[in-house]
JSON list of C-alpha atoms in Angstrom, two decimals:
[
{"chain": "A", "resi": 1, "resn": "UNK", "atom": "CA", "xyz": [50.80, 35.48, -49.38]},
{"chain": "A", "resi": 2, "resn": "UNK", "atom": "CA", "xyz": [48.97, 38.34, -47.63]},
{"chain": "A", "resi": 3, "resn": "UNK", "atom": "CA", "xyz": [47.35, 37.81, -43.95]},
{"chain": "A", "resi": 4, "resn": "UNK", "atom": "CA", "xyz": [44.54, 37.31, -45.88]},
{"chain": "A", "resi": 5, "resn": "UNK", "atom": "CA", "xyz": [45.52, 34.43, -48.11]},
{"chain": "A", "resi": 6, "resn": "UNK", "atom": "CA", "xyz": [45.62, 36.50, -51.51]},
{"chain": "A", "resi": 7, "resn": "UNK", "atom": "CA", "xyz": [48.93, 35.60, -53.32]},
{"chain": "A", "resi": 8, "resn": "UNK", "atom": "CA", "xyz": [50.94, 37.40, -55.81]},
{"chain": "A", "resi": 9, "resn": "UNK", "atom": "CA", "xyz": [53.80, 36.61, -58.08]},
{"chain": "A", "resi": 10, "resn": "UNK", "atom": "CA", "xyz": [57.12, 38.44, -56.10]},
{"chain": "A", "resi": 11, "resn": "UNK", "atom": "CA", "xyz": [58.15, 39.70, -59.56]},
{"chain": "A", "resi": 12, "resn": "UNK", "atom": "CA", "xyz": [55.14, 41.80, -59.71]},
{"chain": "A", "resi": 13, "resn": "UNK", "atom": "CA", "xyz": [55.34, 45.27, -57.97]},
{"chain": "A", "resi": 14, "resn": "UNK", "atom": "CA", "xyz": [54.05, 44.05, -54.27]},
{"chain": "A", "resi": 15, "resn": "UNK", "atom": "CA", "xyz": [51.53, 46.46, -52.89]},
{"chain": "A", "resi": 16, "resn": "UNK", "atom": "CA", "xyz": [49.08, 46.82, -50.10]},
{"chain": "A", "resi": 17, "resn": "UNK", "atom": "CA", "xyz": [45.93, 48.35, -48.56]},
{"chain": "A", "resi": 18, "resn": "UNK", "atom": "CA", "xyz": [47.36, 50.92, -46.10]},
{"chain": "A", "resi": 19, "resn": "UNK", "atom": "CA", "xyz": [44.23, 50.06, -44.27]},
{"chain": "A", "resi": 20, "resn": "UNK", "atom": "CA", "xyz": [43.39, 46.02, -43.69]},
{"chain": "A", "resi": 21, "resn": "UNK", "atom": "CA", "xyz": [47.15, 44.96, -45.30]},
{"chain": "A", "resi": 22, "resn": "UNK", "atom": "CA", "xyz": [45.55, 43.23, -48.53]},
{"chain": "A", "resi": 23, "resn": "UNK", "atom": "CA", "xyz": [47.76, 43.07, -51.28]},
{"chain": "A", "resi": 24, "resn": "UNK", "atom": "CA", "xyz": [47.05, 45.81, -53.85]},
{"chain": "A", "resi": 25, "resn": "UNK", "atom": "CA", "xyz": [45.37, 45.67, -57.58]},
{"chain": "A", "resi": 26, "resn": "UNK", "atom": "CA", "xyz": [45.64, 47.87, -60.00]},
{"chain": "A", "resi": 27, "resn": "UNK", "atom": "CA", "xyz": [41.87, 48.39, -60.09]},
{"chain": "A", "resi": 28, "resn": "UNK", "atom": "CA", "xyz": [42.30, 49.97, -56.80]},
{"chain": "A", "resi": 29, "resn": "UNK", "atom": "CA", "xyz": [42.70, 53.58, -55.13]},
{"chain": "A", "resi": 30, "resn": "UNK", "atom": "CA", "xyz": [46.25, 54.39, -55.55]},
{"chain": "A", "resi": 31, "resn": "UNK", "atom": "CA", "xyz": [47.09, 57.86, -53.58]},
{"chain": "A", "resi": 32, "resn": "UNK", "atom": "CA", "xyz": [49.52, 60.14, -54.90]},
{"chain": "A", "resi": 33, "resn": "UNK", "atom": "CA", "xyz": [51.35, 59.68, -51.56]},
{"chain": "A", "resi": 34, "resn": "UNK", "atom": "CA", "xyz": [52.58, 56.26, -52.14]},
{"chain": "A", "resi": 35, "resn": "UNK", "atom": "CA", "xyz": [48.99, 54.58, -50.16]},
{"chain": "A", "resi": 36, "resn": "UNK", "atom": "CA", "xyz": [46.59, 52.26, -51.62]},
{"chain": "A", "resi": 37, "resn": "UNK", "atom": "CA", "xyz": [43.18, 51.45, -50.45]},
{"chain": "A", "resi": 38, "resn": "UNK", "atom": "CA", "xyz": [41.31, 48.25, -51.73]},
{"chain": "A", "resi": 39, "resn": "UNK", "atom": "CA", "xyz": [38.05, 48.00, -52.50]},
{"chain": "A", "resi": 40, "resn": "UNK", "atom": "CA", "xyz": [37.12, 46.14, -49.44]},
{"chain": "A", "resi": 41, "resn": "UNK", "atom": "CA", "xyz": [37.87, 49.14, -47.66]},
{"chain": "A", "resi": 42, "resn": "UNK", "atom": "CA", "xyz": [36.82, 51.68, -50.20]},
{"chain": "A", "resi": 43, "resn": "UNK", "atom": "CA", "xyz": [33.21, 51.78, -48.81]},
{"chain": "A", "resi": 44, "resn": "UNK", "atom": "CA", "xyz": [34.40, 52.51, -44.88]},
{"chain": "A", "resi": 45, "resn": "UNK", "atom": "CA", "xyz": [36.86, 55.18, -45.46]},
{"chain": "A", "resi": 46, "resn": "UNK", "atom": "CA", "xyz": [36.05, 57.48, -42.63]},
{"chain": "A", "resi": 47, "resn": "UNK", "atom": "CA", "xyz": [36.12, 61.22, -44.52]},
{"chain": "A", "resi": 48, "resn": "UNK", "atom": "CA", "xyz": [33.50, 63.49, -42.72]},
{"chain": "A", "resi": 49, "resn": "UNK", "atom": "CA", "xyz": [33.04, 64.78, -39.09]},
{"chain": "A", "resi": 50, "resn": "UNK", "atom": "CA", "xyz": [29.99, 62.57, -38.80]},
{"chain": "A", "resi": 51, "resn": "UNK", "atom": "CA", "xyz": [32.34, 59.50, -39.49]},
{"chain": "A", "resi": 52, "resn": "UNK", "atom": "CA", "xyz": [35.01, 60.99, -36.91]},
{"chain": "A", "resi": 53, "resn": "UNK", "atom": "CA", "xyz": [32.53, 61.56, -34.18]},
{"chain": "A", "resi": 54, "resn": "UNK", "atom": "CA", "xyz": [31.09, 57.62, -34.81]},
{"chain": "A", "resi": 55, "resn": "UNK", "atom": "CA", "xyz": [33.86, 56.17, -34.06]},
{"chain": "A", "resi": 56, "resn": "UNK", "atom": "CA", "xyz": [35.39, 58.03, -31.46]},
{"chain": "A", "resi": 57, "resn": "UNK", "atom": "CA", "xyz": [31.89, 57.64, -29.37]},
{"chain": "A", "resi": 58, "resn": "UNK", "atom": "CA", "xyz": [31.88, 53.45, -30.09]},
{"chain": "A", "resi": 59, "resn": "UNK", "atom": "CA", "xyz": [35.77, 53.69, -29.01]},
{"chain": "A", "resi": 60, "resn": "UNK", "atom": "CA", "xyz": [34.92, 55.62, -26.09]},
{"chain": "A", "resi": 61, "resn": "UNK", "atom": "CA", "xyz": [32.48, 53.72, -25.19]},
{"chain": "A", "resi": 62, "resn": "UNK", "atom": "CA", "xyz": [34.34, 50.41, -25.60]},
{"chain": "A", "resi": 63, "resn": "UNK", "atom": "CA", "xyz": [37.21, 51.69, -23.19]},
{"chain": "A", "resi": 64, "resn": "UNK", "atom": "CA", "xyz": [35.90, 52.69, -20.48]},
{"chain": "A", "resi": 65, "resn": "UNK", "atom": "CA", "xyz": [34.14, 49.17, -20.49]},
{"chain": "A", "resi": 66, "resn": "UNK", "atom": "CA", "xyz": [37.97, 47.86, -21.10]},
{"chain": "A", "resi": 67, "resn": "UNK", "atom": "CA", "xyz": [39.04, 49.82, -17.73]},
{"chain": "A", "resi": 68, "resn": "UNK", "atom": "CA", "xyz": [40.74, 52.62, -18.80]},
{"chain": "A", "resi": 69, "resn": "UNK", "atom": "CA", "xyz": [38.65, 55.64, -16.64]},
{"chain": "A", "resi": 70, "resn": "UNK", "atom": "CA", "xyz": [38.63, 59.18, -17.27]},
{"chain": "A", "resi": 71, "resn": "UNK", "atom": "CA", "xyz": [39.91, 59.66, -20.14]},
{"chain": "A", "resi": 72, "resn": "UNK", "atom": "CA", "xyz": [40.73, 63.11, -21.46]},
{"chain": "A", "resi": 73, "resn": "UNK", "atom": "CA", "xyz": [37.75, 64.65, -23.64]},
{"chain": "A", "resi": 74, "resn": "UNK", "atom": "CA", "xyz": [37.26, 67.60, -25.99]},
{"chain": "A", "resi": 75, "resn": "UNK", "atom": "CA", "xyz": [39.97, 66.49, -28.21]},
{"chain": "A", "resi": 76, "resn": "UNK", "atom": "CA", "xyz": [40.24, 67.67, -31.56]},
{"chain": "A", "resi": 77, "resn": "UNK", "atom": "CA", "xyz": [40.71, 65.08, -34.18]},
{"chain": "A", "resi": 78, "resn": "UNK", "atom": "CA", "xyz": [42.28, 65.77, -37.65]},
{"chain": "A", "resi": 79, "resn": "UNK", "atom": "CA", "xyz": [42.80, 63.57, -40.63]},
{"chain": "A", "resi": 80, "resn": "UNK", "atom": "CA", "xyz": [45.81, 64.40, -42.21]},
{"chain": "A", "resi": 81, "resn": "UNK", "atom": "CA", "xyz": [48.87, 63.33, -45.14]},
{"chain": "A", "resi": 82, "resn": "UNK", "atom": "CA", "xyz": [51.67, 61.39, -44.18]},
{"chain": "A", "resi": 83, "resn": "UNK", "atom": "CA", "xyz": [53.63, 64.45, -45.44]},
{"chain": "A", "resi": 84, "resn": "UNK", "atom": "CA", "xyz": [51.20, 66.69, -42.81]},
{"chain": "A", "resi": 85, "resn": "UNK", "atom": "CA", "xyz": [52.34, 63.80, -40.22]},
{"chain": "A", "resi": 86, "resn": "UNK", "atom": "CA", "xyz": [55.89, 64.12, -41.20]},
{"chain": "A", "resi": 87, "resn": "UNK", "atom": "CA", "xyz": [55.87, 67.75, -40.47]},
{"chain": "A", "resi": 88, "resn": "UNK", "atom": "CA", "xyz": [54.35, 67.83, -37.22]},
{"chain": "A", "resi": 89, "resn": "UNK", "atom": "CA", "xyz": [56.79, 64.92, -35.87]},
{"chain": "A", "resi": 90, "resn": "UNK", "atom": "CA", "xyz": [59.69, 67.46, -36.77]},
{"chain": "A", "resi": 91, "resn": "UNK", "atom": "CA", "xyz": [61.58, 64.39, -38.77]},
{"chain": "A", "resi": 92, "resn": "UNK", "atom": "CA", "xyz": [60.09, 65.67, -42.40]},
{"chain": "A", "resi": 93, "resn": "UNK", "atom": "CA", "xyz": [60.75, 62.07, -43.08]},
{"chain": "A", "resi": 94, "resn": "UNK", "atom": "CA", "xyz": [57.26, 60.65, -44.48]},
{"chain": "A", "resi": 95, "resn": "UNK", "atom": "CA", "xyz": [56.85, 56.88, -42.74]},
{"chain": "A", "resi": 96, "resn": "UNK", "atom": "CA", "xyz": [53.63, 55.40, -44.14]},
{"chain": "A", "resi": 97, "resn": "UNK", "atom": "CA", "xyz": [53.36, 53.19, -41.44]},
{"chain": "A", "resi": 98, "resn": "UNK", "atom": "CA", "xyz": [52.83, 56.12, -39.08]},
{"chain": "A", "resi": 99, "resn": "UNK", "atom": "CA", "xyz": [48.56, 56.17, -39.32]},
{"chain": "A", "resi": 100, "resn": "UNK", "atom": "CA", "xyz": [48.39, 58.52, -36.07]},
{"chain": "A", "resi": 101, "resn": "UNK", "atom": "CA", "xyz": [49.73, 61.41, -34.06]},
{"chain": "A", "resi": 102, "resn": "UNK", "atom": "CA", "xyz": [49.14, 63.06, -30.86]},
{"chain": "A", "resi": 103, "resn": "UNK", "atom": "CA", "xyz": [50.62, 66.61, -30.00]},
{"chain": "A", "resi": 104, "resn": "UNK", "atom": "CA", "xyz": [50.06, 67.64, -26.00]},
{"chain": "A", "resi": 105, "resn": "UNK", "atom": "CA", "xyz": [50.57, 70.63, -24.41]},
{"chain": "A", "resi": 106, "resn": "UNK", "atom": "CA", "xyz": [50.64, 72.24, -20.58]},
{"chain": "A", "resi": 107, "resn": "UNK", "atom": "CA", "xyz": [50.28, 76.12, -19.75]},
{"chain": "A", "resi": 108, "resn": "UNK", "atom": "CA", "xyz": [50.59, 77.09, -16.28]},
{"chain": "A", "resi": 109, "resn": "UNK", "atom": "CA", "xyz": [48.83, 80.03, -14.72]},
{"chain": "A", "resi": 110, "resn": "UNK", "atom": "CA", "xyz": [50.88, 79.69, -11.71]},
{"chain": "A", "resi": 111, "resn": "UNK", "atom": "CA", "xyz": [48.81, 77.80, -9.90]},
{"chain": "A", "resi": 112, "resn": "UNK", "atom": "CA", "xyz": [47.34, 75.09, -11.94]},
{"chain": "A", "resi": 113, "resn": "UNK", "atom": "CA", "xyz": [48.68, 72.87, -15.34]},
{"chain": "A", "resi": 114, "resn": "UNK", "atom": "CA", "xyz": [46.17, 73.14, -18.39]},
{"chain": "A", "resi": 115, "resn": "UNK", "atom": "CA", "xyz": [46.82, 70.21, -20.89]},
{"chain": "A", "resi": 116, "resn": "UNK", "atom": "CA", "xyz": [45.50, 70.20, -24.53]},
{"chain": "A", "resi": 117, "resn": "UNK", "atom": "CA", "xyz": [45.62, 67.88, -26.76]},
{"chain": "A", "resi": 118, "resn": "UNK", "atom": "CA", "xyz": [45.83, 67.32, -30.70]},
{"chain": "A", "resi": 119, "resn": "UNK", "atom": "CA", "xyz": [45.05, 64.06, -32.07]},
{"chain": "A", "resi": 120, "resn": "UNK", "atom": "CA", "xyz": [46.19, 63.50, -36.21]},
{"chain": "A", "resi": 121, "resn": "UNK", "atom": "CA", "xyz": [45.16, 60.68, -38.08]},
{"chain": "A", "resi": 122, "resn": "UNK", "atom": "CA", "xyz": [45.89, 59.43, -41.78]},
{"chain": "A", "resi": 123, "resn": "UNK", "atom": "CA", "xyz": [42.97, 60.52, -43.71]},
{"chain": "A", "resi": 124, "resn": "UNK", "atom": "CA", "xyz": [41.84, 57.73, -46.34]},
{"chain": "A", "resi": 125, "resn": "UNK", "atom": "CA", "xyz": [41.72, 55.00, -43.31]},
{"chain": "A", "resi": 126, "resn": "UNK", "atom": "CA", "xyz": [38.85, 52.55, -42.89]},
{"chain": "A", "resi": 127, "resn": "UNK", "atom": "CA", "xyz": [36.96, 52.90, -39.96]},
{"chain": "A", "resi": 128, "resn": "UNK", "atom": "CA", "xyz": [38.62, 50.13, -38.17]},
{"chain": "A", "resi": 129, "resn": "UNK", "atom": "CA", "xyz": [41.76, 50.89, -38.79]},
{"chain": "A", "resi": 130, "resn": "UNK", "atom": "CA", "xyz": [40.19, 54.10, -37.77]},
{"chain": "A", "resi": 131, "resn": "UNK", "atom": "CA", "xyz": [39.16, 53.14, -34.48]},
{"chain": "A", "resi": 132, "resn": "UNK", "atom": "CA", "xyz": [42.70, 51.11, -33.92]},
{"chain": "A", "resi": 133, "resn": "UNK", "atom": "CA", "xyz": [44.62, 54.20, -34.60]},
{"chain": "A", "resi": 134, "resn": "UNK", "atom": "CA", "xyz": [42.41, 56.17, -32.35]},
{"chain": "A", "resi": 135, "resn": "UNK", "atom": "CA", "xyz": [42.20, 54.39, -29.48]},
{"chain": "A", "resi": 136, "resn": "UNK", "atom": "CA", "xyz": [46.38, 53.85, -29.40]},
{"chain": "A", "resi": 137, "resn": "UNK", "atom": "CA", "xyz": [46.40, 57.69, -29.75]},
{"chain": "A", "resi": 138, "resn": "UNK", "atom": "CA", "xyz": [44.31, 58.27, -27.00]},
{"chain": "A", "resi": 139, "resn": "UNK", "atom": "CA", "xyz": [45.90, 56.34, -24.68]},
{"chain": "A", "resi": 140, "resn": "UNK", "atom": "CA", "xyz": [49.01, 58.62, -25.74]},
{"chain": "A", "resi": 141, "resn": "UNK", "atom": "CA", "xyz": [46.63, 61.47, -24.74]},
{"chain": "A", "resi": 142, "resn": "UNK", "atom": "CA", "xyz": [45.91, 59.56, -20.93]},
{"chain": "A", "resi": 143, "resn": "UNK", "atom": "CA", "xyz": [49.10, 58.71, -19.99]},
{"chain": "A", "resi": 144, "resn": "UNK", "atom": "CA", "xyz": [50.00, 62.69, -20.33]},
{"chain": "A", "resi": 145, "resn": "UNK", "atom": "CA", "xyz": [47.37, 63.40, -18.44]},
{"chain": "A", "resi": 146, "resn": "UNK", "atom": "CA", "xyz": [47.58, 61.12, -15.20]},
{"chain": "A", "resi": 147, "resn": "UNK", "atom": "CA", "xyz": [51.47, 61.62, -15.88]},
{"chain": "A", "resi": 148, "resn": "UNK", "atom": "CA", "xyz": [52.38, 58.34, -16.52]},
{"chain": "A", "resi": 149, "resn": "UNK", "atom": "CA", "xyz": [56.16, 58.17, -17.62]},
{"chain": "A", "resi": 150, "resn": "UNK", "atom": "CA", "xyz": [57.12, 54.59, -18.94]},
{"chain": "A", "resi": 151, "resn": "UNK", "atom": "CA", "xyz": [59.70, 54.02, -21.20]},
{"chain": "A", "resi": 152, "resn": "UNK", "atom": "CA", "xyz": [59.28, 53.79, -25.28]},
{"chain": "A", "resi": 153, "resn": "UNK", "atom": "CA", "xyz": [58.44, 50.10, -25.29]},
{"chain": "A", "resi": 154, "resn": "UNK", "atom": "CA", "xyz": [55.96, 50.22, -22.09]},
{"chain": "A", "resi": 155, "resn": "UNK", "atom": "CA", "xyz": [54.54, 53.44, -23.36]},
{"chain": "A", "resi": 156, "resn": "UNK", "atom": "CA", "xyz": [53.98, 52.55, -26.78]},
{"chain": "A", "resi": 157, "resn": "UNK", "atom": "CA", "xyz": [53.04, 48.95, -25.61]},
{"chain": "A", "resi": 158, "resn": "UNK", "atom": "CA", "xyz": [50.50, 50.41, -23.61]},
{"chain": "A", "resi": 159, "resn": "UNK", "atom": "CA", "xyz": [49.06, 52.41, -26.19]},
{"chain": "A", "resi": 160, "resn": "UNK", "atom": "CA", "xyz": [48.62, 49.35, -28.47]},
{"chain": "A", "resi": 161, "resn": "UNK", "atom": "CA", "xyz": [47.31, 47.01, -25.56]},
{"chain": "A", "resi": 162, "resn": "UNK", "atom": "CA", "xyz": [44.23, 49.31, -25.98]},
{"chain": "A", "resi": 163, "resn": "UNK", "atom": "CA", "xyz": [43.91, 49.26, -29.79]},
{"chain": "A", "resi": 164, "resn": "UNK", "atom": "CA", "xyz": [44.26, 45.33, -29.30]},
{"chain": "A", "resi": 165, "resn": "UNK", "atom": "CA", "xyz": [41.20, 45.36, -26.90]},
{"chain": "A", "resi": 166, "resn": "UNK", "atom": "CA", "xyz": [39.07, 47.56, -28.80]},
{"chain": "A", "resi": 167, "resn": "UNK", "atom": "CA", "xyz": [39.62, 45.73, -31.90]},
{"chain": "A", "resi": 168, "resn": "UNK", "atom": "CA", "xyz": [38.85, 42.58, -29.62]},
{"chain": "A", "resi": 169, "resn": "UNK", "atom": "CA", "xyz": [35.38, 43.84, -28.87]},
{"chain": "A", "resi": 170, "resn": "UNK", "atom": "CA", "xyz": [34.72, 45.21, -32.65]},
{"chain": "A", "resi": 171, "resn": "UNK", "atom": "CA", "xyz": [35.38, 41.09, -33.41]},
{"chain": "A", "resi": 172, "resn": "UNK", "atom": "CA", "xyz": [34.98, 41.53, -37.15]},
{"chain": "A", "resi": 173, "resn": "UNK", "atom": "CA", "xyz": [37.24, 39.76, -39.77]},
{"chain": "A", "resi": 174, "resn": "UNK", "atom": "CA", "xyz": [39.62, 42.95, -40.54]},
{"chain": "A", "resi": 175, "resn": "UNK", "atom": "CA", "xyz": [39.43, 43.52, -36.52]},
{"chain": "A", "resi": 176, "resn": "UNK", "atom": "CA", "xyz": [41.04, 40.30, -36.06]},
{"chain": "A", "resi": 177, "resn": "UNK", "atom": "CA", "xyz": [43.56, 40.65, -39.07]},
{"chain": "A", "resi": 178, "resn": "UNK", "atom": "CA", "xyz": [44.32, 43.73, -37.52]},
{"chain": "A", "resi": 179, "resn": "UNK", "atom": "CA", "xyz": [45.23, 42.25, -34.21]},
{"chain": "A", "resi": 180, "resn": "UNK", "atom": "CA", "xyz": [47.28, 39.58, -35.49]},
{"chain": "A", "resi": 181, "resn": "UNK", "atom": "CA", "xyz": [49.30, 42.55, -37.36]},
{"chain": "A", "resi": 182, "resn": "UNK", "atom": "CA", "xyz": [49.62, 43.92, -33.48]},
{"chain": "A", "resi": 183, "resn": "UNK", "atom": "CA", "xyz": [50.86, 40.71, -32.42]},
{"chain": "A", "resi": 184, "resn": "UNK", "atom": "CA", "xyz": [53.10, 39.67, -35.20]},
{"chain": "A", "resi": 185, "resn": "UNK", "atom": "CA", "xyz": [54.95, 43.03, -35.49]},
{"chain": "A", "resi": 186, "resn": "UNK", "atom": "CA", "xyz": [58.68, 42.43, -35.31]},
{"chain": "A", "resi": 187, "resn": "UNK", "atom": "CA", "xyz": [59.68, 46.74, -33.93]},
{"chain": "A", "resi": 188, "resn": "UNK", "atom": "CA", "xyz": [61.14, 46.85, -30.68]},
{"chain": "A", "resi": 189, "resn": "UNK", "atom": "CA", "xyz": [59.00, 49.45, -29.38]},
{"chain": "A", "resi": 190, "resn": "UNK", "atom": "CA", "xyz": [55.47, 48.85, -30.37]},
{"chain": "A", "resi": 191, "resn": "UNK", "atom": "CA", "xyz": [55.79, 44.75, -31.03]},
{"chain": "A", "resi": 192, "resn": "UNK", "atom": "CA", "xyz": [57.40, 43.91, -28.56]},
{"chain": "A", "resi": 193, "resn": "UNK", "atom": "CA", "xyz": [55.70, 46.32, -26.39]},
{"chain": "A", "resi": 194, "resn": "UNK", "atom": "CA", "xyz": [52.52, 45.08, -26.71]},
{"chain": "A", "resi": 195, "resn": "UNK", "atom": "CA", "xyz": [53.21, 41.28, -26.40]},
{"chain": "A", "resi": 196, "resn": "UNK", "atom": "CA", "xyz": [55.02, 42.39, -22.97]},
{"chain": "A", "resi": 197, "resn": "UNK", "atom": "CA", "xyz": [51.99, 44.78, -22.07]},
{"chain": "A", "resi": 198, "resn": "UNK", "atom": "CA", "xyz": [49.62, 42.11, -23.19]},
{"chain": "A", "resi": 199, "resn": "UNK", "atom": "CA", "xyz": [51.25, 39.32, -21.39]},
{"chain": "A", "resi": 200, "resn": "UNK", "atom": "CA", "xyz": [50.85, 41.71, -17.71]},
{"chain": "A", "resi": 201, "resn": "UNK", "atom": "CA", "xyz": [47.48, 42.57, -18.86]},
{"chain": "A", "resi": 202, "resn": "UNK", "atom": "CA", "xyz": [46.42, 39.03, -18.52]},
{"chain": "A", "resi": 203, "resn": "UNK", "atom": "CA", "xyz": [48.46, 37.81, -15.93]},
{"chain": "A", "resi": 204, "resn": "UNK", "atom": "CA", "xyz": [47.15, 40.82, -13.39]},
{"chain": "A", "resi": 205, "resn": "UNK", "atom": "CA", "xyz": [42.79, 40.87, -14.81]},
{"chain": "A", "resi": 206, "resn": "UNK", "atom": "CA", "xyz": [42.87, 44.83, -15.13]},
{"chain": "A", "resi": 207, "resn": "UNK", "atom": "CA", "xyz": [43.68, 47.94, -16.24]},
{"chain": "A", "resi": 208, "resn": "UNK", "atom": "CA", "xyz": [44.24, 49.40, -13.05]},
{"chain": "A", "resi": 209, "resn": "UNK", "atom": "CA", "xyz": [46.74, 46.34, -11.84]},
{"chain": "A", "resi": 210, "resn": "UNK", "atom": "CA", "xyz": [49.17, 46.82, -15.05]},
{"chain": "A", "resi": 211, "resn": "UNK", "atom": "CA", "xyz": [49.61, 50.44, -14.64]},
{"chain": "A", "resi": 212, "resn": "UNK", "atom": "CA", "xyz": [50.16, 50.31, -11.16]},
{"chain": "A", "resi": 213, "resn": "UNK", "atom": "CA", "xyz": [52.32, 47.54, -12.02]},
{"chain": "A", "resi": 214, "resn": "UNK", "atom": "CA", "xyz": [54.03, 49.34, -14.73]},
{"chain": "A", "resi": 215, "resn": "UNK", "atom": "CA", "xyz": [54.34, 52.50, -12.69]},
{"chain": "A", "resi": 216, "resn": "UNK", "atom": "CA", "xyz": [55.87, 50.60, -9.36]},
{"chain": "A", "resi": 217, "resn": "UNK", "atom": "CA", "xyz": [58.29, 49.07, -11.24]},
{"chain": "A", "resi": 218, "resn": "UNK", "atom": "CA", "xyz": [59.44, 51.70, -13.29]},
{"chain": "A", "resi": 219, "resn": "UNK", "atom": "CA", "xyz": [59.25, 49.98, -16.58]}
]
């Protein structure tokens, strides 16, 4: 049984949405990279600048509300393949369960650091997935910027804590699916990251507490 209650035979070739985690039919959008998008999602892929720009504004929007302040702008956002994702990483190993990337950068002139930034995302995503994989990618983007240095779990915990709260506010059936996937997700780094990020987050009321929290204890 999916996280949606759909079941399926396990002699049948198991398959899901890379998007909201439904189990896959054959009547569905199967990619030639090994994805498959339902036709729940179908009508929400986000495909155009237009959709980009939508969703990174009602993100934006939504985290700053959340607490997390001056975040870095003018970042370019690409949709990508998870072979495109594999080759930027530098591990030419293609993970379909990697939906985002961000690249950063700092040139000095000697007297200042400029940082840039990159942000890659699975193309073929709904836009809530969308917005999830954005926001933890951002946060990626933040954390280089006010150089915070956690380790893998915090940072990566971190990260998710803010694709947890946006999908909080979008409080929409495949937003809370979403969040349970957050939650439920066995990894070391981002599961457990998150349910130890989470757990701060609401034992210390704000963004501002955890990271000074994070940061003074060296986590």
């Amino acid at each position: 049984m999916d996280l949606w209650g759909q079941k399926i035979c396990p002699t049948h070739n198991v398959q899901y949405c890379a998007s909201c985690g439904r189990f896959a039919k054959p009547s569905d959008i199967h990619l030639t990279d090994g994805r498959h998008i339902c036709t729940h999602c179908q009508p929400g892929i986000v495909h155009t600048t237009q959709h980009i720009q939508w969703v990174e504004q009602q993100v934006r929007d939504m985290m700053l509300k959340i607490g997390f302040n001056n975040l870095p702008t003018n970042i370019p956002i690409q949709l990508v393949t998870p072979q495109e994702i594999a080759r930027l990483n530098g591990s030419g190993i293609i993970n379909l369960n990697q939906a985002g990337l961000t690249h950063y950068k700092g040139t000095s002139n000697g007297f200042s650091v400029r940082k840039q930034y990159t942000i890659y995302i699975l193309n073929h995503l709904q836009k809530i997935k969308f917005a999830a994989v954005f926001a933890h990618e951002l946060l990626h983007a933040w954390q280089y910027e006010k150089n915070i240095s956690l380790s893998a779990p915090m940072t990566e915990g971190l990260c998710n804590l803010g694709a947890y709260l946006v999908l909080q506010r979008i409080d929409q059936e495949m937003a809370r699916m979403l969040m349970k996937q957050l939650e439920t997700d066995r990894d070391p780094v981002y599961g457990d990251g998150l349910r130890k990020v989470l757990a701060l987050y609401k034992q210390l009321g704000s963004v501002n507490n955890l990271v000074e929290y994070l940061v003074k204890n060296k986590m």
